[in-house]
C-alpha positions in Angstrom: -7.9 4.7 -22.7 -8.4 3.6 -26.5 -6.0 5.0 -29.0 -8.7 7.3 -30.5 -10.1 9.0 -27.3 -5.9 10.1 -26.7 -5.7 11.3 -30.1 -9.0 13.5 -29.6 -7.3 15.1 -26.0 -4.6 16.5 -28.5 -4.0 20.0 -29.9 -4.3 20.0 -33.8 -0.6 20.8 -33.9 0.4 18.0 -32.1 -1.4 15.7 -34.3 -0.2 17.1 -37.3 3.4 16.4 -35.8 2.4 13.3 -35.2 1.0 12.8 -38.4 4.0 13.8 -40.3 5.8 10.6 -38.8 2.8 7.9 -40.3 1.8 9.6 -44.1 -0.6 11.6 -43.0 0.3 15.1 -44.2 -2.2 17.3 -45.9 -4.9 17.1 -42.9 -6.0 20.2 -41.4 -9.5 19.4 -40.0 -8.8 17.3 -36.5 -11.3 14.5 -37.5 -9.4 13.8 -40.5 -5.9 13.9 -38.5 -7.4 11.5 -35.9 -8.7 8.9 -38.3 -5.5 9.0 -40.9 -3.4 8.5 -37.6 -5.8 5.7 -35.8 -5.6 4.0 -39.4 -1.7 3.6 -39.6 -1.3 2.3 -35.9 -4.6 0.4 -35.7 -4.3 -1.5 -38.9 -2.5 -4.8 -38.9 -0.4 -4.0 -41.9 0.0 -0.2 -41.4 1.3 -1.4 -37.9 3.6 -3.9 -38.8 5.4 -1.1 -40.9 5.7 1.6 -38.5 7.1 -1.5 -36.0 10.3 -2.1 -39.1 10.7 1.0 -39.2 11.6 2.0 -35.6 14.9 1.7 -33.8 15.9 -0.9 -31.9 15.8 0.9 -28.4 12.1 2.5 -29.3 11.2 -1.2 -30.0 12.3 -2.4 -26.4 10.2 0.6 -25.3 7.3 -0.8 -26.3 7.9 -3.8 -25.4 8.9 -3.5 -22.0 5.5 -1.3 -21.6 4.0 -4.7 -23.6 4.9 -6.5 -20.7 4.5 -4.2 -17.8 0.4 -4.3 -17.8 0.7 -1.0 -20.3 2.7 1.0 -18.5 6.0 2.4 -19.4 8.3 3.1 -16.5 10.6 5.5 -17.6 13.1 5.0 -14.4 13.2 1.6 -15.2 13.8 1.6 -18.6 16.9 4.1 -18.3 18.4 2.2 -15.1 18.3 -1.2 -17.9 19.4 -0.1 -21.0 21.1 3.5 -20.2 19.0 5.9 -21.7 15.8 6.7 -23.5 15.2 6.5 -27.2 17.1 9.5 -29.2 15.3 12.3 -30.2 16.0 14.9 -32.7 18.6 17.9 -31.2 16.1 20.9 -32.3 13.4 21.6 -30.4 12.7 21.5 -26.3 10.7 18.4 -24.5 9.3 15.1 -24.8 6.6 16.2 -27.3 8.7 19.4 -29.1 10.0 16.6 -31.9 8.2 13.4 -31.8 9.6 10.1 -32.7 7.6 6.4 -33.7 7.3 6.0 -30.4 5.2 8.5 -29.8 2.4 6.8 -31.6 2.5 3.9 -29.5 3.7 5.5 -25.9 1.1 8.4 -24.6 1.6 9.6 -21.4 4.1 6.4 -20.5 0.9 4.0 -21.5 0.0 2.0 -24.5 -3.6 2.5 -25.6 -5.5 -0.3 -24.5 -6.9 -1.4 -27.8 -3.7 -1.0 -29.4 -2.3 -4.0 -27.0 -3.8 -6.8 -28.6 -2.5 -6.0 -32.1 1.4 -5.6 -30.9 1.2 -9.5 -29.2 3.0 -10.7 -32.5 5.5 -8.2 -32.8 7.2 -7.2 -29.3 9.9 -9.3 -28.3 10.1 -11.2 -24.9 11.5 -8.8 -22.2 15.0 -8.6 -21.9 15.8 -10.3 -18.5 17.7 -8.7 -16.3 19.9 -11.1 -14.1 21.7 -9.4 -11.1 25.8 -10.8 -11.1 28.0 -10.7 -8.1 31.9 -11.3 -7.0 32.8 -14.3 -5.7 36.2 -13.3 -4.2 36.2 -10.8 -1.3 37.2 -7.1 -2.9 39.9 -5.5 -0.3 40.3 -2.0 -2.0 38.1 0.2 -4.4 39.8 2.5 -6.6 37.4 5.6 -6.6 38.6 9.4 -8.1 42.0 8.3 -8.6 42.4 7.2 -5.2 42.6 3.5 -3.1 40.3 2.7 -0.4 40.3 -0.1 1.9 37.4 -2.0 2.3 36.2 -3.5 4.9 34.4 -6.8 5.6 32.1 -8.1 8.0 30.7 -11.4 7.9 27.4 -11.4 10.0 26.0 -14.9 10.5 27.3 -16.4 13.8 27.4 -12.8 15.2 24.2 -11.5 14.2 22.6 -15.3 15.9 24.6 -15.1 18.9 23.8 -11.2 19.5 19.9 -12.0 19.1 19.9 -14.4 21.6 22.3 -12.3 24.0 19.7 -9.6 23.3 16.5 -11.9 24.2 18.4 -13.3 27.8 18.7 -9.7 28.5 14.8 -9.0 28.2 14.4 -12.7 30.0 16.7 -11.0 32.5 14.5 -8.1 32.8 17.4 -5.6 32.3 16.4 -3.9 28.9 14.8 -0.6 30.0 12.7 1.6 26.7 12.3 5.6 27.2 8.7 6.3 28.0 8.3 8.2 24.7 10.2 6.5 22.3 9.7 2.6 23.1 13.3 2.4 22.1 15.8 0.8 24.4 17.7 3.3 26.8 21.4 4.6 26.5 21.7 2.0 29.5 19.7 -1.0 28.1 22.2 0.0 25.2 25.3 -0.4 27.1 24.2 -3.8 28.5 23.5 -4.7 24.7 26.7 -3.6 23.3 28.5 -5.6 26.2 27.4 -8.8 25.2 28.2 -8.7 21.6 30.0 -11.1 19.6 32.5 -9.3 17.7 31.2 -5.7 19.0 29.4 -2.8 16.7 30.1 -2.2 13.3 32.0 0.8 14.5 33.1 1.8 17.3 30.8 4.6 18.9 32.1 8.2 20.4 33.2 8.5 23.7 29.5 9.9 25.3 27.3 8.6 22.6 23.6 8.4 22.3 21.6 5.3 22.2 20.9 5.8 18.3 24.4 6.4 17.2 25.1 2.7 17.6 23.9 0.0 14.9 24.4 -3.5 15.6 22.5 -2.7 19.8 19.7 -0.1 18.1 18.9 -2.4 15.1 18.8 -5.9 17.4 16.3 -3.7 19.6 14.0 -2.4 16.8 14.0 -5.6 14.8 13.2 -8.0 17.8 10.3 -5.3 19.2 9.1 -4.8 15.3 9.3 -9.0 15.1 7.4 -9.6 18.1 9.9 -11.2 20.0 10.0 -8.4 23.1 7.4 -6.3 24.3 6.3 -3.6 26.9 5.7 -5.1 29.9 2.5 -4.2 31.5 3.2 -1.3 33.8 6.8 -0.9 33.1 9.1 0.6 31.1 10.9 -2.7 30.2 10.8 -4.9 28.0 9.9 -8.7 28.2 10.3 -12.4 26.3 6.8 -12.4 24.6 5.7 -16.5 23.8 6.8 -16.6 20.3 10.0 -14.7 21.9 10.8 -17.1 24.8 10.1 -19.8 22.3 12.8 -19.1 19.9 15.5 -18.4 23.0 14.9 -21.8 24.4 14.9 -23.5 21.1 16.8 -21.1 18.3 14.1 -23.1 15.9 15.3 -21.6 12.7 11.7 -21.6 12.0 10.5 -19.5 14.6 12.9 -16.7 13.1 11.7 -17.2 10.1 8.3 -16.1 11.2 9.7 -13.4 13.6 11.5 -11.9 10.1 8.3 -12.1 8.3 6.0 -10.5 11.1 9.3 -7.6 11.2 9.4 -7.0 7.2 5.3 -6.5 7.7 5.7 -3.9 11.0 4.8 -0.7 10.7 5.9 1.2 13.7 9.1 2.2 13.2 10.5 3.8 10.0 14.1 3.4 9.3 14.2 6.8 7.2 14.6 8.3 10.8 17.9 6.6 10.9 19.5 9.3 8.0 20.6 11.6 10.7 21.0 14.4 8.1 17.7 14.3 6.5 15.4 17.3 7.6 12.1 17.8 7.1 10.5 14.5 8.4 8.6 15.3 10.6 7.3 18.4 8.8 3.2 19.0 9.4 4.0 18.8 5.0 5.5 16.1 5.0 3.3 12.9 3.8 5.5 9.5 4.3 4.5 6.2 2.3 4.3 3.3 5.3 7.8 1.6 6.0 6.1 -2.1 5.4 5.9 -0.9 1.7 8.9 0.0 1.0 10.8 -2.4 3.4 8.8 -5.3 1.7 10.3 -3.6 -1.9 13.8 -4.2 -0.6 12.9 -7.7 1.0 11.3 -8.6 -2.1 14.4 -7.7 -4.4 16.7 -8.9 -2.5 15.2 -12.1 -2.8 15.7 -12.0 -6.7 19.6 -11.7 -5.7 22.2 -14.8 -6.6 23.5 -15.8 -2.8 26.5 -16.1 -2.0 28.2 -13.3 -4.1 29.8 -9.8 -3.3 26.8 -7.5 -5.1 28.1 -4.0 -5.8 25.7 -1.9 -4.0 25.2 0.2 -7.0 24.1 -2.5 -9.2 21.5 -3.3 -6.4 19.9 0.3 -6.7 20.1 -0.4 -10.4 18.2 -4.0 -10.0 15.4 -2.1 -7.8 14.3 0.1 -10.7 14.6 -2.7 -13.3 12.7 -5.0 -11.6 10.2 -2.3 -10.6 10.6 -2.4 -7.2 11.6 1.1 -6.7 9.2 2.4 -4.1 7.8 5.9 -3.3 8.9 7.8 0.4 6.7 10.5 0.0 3.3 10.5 -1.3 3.2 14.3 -2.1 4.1 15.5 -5.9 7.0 17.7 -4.5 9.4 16.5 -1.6 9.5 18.3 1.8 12.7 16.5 2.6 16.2 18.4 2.4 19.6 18.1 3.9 21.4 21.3 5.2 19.6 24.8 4.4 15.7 24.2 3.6 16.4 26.3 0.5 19.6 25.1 -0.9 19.5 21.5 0.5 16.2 20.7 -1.7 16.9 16.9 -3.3 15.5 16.7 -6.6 16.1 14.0 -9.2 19.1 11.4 -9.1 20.2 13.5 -5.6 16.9 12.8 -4.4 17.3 9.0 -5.4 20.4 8.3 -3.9 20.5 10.3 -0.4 16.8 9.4 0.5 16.0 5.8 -1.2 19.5 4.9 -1.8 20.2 5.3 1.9 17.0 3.8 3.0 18.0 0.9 1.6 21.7 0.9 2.9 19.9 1.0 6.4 17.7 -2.0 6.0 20.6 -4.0 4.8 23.0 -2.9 7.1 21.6 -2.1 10.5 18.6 -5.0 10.5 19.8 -7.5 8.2 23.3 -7.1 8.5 23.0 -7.1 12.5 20.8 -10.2 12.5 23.4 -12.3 10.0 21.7 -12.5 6.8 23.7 -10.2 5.1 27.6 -9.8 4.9 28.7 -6.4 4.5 31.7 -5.1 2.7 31.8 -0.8 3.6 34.3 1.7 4.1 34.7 4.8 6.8 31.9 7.2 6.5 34.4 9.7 5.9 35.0 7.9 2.3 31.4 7.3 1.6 29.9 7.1 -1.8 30.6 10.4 -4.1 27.4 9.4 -5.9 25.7 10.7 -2.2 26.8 14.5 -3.0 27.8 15.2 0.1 28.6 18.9 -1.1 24.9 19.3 0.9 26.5 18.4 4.4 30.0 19.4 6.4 30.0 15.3 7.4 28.5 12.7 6.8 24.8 11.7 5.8 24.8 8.6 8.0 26.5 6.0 9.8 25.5 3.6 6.4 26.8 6.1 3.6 30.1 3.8 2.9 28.4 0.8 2.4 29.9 -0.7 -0.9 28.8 -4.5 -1.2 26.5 -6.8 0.2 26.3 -11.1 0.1 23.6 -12.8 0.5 24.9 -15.6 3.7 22.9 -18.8 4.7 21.2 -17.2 7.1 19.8 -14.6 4.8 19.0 -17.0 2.1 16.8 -19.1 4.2 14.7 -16.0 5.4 14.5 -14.8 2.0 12.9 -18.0 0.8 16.1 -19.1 -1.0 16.8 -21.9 1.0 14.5 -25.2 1.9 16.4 -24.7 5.3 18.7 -23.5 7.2 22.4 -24.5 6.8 24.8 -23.1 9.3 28.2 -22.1 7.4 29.7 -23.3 10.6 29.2 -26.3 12.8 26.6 -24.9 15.4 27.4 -27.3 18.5 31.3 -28.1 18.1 32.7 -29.4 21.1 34.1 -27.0 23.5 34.4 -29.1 26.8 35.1 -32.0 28.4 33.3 -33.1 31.7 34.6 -35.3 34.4 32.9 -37.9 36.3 33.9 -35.7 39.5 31.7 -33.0 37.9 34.3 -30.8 36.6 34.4 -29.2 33.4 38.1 -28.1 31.5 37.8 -26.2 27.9 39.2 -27.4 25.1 42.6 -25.6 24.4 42.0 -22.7 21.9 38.5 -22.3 22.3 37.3 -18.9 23.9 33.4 -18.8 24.8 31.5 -16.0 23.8 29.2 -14.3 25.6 26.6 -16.5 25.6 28.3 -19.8 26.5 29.7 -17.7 29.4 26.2 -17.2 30.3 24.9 -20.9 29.7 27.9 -22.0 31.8 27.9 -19.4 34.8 24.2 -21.1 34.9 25.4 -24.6 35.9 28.5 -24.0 37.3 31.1 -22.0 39.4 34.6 -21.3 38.3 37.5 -23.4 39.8 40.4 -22.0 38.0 41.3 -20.7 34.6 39.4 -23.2 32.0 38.0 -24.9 35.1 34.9 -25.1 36.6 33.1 -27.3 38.8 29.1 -28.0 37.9 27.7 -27.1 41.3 23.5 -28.1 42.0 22.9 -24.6 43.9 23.4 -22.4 40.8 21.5 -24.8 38.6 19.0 -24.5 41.0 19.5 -20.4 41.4 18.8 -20.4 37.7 16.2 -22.3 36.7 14.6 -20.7 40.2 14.9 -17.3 38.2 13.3 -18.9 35.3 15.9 -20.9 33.0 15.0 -23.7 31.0 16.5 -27.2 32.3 16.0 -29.1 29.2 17.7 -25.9 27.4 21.0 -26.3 29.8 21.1 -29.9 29.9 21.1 -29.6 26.1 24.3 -27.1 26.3 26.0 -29.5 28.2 25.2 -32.6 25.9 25.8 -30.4 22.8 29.0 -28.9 23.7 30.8 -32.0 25.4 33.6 -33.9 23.3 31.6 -37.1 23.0 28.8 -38.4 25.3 28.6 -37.7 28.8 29.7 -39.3 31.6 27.0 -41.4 33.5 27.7 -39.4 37.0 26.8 -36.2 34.9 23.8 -37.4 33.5 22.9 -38.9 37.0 23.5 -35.5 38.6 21.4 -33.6 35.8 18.5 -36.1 36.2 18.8 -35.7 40.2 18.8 -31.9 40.2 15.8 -32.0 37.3 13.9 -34.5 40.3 14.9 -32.0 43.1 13.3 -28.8 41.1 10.1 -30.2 41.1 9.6 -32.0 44.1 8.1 -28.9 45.4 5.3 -26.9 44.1 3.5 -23.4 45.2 0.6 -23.9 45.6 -2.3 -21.2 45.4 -2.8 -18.2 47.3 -4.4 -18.6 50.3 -6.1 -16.0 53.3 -4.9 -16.8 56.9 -8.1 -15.9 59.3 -7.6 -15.7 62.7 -10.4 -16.7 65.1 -10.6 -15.8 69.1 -11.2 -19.1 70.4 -10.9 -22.5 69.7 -14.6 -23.2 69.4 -15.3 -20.5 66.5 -13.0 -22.9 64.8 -14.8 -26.0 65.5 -18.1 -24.2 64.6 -16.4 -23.4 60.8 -15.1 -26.8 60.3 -18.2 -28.8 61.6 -20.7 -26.1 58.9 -21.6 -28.3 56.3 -20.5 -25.4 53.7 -17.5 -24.2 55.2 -16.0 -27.4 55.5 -15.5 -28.0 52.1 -12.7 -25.2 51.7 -11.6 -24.2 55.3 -8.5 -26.1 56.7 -7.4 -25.9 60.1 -3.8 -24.6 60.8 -4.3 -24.7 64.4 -6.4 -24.0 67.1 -6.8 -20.6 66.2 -6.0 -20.1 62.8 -8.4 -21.4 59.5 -7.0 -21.4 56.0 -9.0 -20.6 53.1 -8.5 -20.7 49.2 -8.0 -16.7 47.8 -10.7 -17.5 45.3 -13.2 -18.9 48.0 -12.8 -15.7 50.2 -16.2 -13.7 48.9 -18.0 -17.6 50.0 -16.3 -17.8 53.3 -17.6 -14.1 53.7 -21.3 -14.5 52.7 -21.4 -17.9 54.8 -20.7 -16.1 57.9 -23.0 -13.4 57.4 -25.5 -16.2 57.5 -23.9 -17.6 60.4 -24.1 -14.2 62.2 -20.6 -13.3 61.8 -18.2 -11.1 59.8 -14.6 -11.0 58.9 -12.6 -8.0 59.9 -9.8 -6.8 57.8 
């Protein structure tokens, strides 16, 4: 709106305040108040006046409206620079005592013809620039008392679990509840067994499948990525293409897209994961989609310097600053609470930090913490954040409430668009075996395999002894019989191996890749039984049968599934039929 139609939407007294701040006393009659006004902010000179004369903090107001399309955002502004512009004590609200800003700011916009005429007097924006640790914090000193942090570095775990994950669906032995798509307490179980360093915390005795983090996260963030699905007719889960793709190759570029196809997913919302916020599934209750706002914490955190410890808190700051502070509800009042409906309302900075302020902790923590992009400095949720208020709950708001800092790894800097490629922090293929020419394999001292070299190896080979094992053709075969890759295997092998392989190894692999393909299945076919020897005769000497009927003996024709319904129709014109 121009300047003029605002000032007309006005009550005369609020003009005559605000002409009290531009030398426009005497006026009584609203025309006259609206044209002495418009002529002190619209005129070049007039303008450039009221601009000396306001503070410093109204100044980067304006400006940092200038440069945000019009708009002033109010959360923004106070999560930069601390506060709004000072007001006079007397009075009550925004409009009660106006300042010089209120001739330039109406309703947290700048008139649109006034924009043109402050391009030579706001200042560039004051950049914001987002500072981290470089040393690992231990302890944080918090209401006069000490708390040990702790640290988790994610990359190797987070890649290794994925994959351990993504052999279980190739397994078939992830199982999702009929209702919920989500994988089972069971499916769980397998999933926490074959963790690297195990979950972030260790889970109660008889837990539920969502009260874990690193096993729920993997499932929702490979299912929300594309990388699983529903197989048809089941309630399991199975390696789609892109899926099997990435397991065979770990193509850093495959997960790149898998992360981007996640961050755009809409079917699960991790809000659900605040295990003490009511109200969401309220019939009042309108949710913004979880793309949006996931893509706002994806999109900020790609603004982040990598490789620093970012106090959390500075983070929540950095959201609003760089406007992308996102909406949960699209409603004008909330219908979330925690505790009593009544007394647990969230309004406000309370509202900021339990709902968005823990949203966030769950993206970073439980998806990109338990895929290795992020490493996570938290404490117990017992010590979580004051700044949650947990005087609204008996315990605590979530399993993410003590996360403190976060650090921006390799991993997460290449999916963030940080990074050209991907850089392992640690060598991905270091040697961990030798192989003799009598086909046996001994460990390295000092290296323990994790779960999924256990599982490459218990593929090509059968224990001898402890660090021993002998590569043995049968449970190659077994393997790639259930549906392994060779090449992937025979990689391993090459890979992991202190130096090149012996030439009887790489003669065995090449004669067992030989022997798996020497024989084919070929396509179904329909055994049909005839009662003598001539009916048989008669098929094979009919110039249309002949083409796709074979003989298997004297009595017994074989015949192509797909060229049943013609074998049917020819005999009919033969004078015959087939019996089931």
């Amino acid at each position: 709106m121009e300047l003029s139609e605002i000032l007309y939407s006005y009550t005369n007294d609020h003009l005559q305040r605000l002409a009290g701040l531009c030398n426009c006393r005497g006026h009584t009659r609203k025309d006259d108040l609206v044209r002495c006004i418009h002529r002190a902010v619209m005129v070049p000179e007039l303008l450039r006046q009221l601009w000396q004369q306001m503070d410093d903090l109204s100044k980067k107001a304006i400006a940092a409206a200038y440069h945000n399309d019009g708009e002033f955002n109010q959360r923004a502004f106070v999560a930069q620079y601390g506060s709004l512009p000072e007001r006079p004590q007397s009075g009550w609200g925004w409009r009660s005592n106006p300042i010089l800003l209120d001739l330039f700011l109406h309703n947290g916009h700048l008139p649109s013809d006034l924009v043109p005429l402050l391009a030579n007097l706001v200042p560039p924006p004051d950049k914001f620039q987002l500072t981290g640790v470089s040393e690992t914090p231990t302890t944080l000193a918090e209401e006069g008392y000490s708390l040990d942090l702790m640290c988790t570095e994610t990359e190797q775990a987070g890649l290794h679990d994925l994959l351990a994950y993504l052999r279980l669906a190739d397994q078939g032995q992830l199982k999702i509840g009929g209702s919920s798509g989500r994988a089972t307490k069971g499916s769980i179980q397998k999933i926490m067994a074959g963790l690297l360093a195990g979950d972030f915390w260790p889970p109660p005795a008889d837990f539920r499948a969502d009260q874990t983090i690193r096993p729920f996260g993997l499932d929702v963030f490979a299912q929300g990525a594309g990388l699983v699905a529903k197989a048809r007719g089941r309630n399991q889960l199975q390696l789609t293409a892109p899926g099997r793709e990435f397991y065979q190759t770990q193509n850093p570029a495959l997960l790149l897209e898998a992360f981007e196809t996640w961050v755009a997913d809409g079917s699960f919302d991790e809000l659900s994961r605040i295990s003490a916020l009511k109200g969401q599934r309220s019939r009042r209750t309108r949710l913004t989609p979880p793309s949006v706002r996931r893509e706002a914490v994806i999109e900020a955190l790609s603004w982040c310097p990598v490789g620093v410890w970012i106090d959390l808190q500075d983070f929540y700051r950095a959201l609003k600053i760089w406007h992308f502070d996102f909406e949960v509800e699209t409603t004008q009042t909330s219908n979330l609470y925690v505790g009593h409906p009544e007394y647990g309302m969230l309004y406000g900075n309370d509202y900021w930090l339990i709902v968005k302020g823990l949203y966030v902790n769950v993206v970073l923590w439980e998806y990109l913490g338990s895929m290795g992009a992020l490493d996570l400095l938290f404490t117990d949720p017992a010590d979580a954040n004051p700044k949650f208020e947990h005087f609204y709950a008996d315990e605590a708001l979530s399993l993410y409430d003590g996360l403190r800092y976060f650090r921006i790894n390799n991993l997460g800097a290449y999916l963030l668009g940080q990074a050209e490629a991907y850089t392992p922090q640690k060598p991905p293929h270091e040697p961990l075996f030798v192989v003799s020419a009598d086909l046996h394999i001994t460990l390295i001292q000092g290296h323990d395999l994790t779960p999924n070299e256990q599982n490459m190896l218990a593929q090509l080979a059968t224990p001898v002894q402890k660090h021993r094992c002998q590569l043995d053709t049968r449970q190659l075969l077994n393997a790639l019989e259930e549906g392994a890759d060779f090449d992937r295997l025979a990689g391993f092998l090459h890979q992991r191996h202190n130096g090149p392989l012996p030439p009887a190894v790489t003669t065995w692999l090449e004669q067992v890749r030989q022997n798996s393909q020497a024989f084919r299945k070929g396509e179904p076919a329909v055994f049909v039984n005839a009662d003598t020897p001539d009916l048989v005769e008669m098929v094979l000497a009919d110039p249309v049968l002949q083409k796709f009927c074979y003989a298997m003996n004297q009595s017994t024709l074989i015949i192509p599934v797909r060229r049943e319904k013609a074998f049917r129709a020819r005999l009919k014109e033969l004078g015959y039929i087939l019996q089931p």
